[in-house]
Short mmCIF file of C-alpha atoms in Angstrom, two decimals:
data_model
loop_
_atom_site.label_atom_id
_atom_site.label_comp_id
_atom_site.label_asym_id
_atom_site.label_seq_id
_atom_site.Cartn_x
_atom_site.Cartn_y
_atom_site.Cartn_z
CA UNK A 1 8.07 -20.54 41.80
CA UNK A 2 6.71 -19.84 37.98
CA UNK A 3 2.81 -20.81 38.05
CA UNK A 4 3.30 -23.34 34.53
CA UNK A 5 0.08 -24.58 33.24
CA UNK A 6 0.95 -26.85 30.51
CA UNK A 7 4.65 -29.18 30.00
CA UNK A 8 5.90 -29.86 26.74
CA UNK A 9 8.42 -32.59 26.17
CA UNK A 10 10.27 -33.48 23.10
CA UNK A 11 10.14 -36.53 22.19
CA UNK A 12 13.62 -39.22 21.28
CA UNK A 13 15.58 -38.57 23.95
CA UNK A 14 13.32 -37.90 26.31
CA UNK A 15 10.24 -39.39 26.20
CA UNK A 16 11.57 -42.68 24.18
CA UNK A 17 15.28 -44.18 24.37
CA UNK A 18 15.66 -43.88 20.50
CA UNK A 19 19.52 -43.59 20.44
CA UNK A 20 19.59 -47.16 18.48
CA UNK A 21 18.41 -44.63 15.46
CA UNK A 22 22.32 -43.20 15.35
CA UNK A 23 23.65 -46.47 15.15
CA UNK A 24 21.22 -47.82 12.32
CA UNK A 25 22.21 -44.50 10.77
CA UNK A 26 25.94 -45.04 10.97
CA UNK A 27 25.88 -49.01 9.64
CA UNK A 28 23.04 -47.97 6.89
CA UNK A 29 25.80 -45.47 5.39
CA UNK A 30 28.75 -48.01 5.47
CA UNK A 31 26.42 -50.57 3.96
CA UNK A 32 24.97 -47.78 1.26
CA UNK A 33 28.06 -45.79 0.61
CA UNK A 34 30.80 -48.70 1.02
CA UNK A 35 33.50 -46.21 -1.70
CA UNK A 36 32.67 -43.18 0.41
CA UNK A 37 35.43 -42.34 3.12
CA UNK A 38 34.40 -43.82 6.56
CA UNK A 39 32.55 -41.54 8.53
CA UNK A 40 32.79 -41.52 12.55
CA UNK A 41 30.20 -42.76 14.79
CA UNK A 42 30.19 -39.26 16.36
CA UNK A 43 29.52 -37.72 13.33
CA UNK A 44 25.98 -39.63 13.44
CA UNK A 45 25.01 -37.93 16.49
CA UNK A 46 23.66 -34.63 15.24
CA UNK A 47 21.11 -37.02 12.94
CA UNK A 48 19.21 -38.19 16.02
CA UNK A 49 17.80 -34.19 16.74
CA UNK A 50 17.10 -33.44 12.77
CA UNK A 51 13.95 -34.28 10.75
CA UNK A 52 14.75 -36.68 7.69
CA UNK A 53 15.78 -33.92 4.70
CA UNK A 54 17.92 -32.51 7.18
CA UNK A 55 20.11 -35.78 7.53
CA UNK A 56 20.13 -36.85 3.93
CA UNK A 57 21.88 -33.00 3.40
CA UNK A 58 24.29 -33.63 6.35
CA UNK A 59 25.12 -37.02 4.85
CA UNK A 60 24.60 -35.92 1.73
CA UNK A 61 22.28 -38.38 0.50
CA UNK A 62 21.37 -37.57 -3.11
CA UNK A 63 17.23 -37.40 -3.42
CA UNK A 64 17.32 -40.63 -5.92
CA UNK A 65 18.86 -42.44 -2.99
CA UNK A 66 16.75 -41.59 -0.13
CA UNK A 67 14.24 -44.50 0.03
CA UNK A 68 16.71 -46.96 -0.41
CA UNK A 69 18.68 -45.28 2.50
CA UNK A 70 16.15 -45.45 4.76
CA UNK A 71 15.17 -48.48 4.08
CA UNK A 72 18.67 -50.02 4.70
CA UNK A 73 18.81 -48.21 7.83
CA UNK A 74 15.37 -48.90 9.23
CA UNK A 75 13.05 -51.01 7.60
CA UNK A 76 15.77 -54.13 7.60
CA UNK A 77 16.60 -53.26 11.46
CA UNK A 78 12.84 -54.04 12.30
CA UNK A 79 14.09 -55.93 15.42
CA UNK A 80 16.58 -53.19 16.44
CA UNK A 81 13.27 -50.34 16.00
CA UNK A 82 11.62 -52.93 18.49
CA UNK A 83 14.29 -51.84 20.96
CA UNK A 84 12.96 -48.31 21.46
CA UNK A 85 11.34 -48.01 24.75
CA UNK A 86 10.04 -45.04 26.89
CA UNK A 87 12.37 -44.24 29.47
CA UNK A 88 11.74 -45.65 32.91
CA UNK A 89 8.90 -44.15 34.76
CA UNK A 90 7.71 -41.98 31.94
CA UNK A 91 4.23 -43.52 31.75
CA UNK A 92 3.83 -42.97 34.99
CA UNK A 93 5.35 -39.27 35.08
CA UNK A 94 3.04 -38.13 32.16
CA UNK A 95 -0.40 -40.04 34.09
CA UNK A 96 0.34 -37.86 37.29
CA UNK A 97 0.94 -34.62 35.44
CA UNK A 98 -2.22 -35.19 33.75
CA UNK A 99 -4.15 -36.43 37.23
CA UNK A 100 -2.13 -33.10 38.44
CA UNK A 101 -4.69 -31.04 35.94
CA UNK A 102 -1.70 -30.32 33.72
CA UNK A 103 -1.93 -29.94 29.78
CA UNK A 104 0.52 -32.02 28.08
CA UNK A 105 2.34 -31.81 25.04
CA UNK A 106 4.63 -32.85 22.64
CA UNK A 107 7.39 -30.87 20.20
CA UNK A 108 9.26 -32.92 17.71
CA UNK A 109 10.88 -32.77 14.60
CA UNK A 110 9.27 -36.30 14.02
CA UNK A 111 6.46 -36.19 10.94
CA UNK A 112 3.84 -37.19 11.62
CA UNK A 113 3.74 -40.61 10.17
CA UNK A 114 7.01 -41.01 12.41
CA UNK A 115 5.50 -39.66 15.50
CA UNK A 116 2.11 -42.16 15.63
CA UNK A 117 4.79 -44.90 16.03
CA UNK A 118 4.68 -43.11 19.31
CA UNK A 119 1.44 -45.12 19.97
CA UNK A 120 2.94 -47.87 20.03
CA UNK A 121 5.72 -47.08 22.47
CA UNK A 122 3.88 -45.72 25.84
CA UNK A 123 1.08 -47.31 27.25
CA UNK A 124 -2.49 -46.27 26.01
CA UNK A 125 -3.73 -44.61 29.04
CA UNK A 126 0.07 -42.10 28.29
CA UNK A 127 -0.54 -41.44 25.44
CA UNK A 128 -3.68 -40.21 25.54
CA UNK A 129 -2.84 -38.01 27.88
CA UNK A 130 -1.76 -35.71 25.50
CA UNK A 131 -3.69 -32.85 23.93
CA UNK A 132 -1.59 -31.10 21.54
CA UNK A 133 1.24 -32.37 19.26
CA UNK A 134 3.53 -30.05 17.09
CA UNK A 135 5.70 -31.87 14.54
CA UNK A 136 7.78 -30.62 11.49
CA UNK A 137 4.56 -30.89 9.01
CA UNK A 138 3.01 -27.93 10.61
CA UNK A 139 5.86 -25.22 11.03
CA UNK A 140 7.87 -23.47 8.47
CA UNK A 141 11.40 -24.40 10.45
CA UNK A 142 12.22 -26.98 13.09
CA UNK A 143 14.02 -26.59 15.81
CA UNK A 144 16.21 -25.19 17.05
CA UNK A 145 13.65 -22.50 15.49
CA UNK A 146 10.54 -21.64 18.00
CA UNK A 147 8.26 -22.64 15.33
CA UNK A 148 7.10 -25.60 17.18
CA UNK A 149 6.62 -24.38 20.58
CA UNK A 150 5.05 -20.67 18.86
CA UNK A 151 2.37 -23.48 17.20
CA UNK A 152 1.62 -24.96 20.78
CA UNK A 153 0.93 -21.66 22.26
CA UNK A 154 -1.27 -20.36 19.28
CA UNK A 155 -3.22 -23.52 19.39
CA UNK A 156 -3.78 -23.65 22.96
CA UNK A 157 -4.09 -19.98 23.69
CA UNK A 158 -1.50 -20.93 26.77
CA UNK A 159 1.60 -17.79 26.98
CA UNK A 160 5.00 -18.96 26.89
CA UNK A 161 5.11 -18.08 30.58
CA UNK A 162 2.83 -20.73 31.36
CA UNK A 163 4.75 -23.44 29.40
CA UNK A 164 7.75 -25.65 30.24
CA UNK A 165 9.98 -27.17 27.56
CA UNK A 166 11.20 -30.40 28.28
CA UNK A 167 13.91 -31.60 26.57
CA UNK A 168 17.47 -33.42 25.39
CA UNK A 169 19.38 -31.53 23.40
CA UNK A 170 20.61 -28.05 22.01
CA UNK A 171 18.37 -27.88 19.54
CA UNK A 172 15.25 -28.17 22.39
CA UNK A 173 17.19 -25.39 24.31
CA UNK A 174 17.44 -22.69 21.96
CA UNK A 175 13.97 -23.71 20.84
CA UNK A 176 12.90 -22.85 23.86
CA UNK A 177 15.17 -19.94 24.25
CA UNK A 178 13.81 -18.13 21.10
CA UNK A 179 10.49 -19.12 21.99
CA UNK A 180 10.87 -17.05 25.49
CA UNK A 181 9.77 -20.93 27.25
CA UNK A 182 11.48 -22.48 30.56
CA UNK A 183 13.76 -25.31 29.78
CA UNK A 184 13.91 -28.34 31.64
CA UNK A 185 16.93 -30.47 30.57
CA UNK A 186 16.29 -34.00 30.54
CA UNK A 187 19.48 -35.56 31.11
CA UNK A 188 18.51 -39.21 31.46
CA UNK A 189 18.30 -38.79 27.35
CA UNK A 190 21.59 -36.69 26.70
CA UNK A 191 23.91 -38.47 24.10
CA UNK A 192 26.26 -35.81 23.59
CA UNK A 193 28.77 -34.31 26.69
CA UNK A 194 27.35 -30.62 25.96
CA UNK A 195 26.11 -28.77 28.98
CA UNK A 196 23.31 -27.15 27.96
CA UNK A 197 21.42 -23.61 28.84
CA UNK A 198 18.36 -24.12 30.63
CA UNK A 199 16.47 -23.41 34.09
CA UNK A 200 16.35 -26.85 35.58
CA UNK A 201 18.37 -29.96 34.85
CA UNK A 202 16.92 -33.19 36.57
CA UNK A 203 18.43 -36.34 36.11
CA UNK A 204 15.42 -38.53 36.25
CA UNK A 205 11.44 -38.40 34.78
CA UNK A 206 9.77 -38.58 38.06
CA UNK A 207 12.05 -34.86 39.42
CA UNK A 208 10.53 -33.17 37.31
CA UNK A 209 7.65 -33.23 39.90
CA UNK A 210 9.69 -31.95 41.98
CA UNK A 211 9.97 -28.39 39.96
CA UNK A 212 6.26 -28.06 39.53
#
């Protein structure tokens, strides 16, 4: 079994149920774009795994509109942002892995002024369990590039041998792919019926314990 010495996990989708963000997403653009021809609810999906600029291109949200879009979507949904949660038993998965003398840490396309909300999802003793976080402020290209994952392993000197990817979607896989990374896929989070490439897919946080 590969020796890993640090696990990386993504973060909506697999760390926090954030799926609520596609539906905000979806009634923000009928409410904002109310002459524009309706769009599906699957056509929403691919927003929940890109960074902000990405979605306002796929939607094609004009720059001048951008604040006001996001503030229909989120900022006057306050009590639906309250509904994101960590999955169950992810505090406690992320405490054992650290009592386990694993490194922990986190790959997202979140900024960072998006990812501190983070702090406020898992517990305290969780989250500080973490020791290095890669978001899109410090690469060139999200994922699916290996920008992310290439920044965790320069930072913490760890070989992508000794790192497992843990993650939701395709854009985590062939993050981890290009990055030459082990990919756990965390289907608890999956919100699309793709099967994706990887070398473990556990259904639950706490079998992923199991693997190590």
């Amino acid at each position: 079994m590969q020796s890993y010495e640090m696990i990386v996990f993504d973060c909506d989708g697999t760390l926090v149920d954030s799926a609520v963000m596609i539906s905000m997403l979806y009634e923000g653009y009928r409410v904002m774009y109310p002459n524009r021809s309706p769009l599906s609810y699957e056509h929403f999906i691919p927003c929940y795994f890109q960074t902000d600029e990405e979605n306002c291109a796929y939607l094609e949200i004009p720059p001048e509109d951008k604040e006001r879009f996001e503030d229909i979507c989120f900022h006057q949904c306050e009590n639906e942002m309250n509904t994101v949660k960590p999955f169950p038993g992810i505090d406690e998965l992320l405490i054992e892995l650290y009592r386990r003398g694993y490194a922990l840490g986190i790959a997202t396309s979140r900024s960072y002024a998006a990812f501190y909300e983070l702090k406020n999802q898992l517990t305290e003793e969780a989250f500080a369990c973490f020791s290095c976080i890669g978001v899109q402020d410090v690469v060139a290209h999200t994922k699916p590039a290996p920008d992310v994952l290439l920044y965790i392993m320069q930072k913490t000197g760890y070989s992508s041998g000794q790192l497992l990817f843990v993650g939701d979607s395709m854009n985590d896989a062939l993050c981890a792919k290009a990055a030459a990374v082990d990919f756990v896929w965390a289907k608890w989070g999956s919100v699309t019926p793709v099967t994706l490439p990887c070398s473990y897919a556990i259904e639950t946080p706490q079998e992923l314990l199991t693997i190590l």
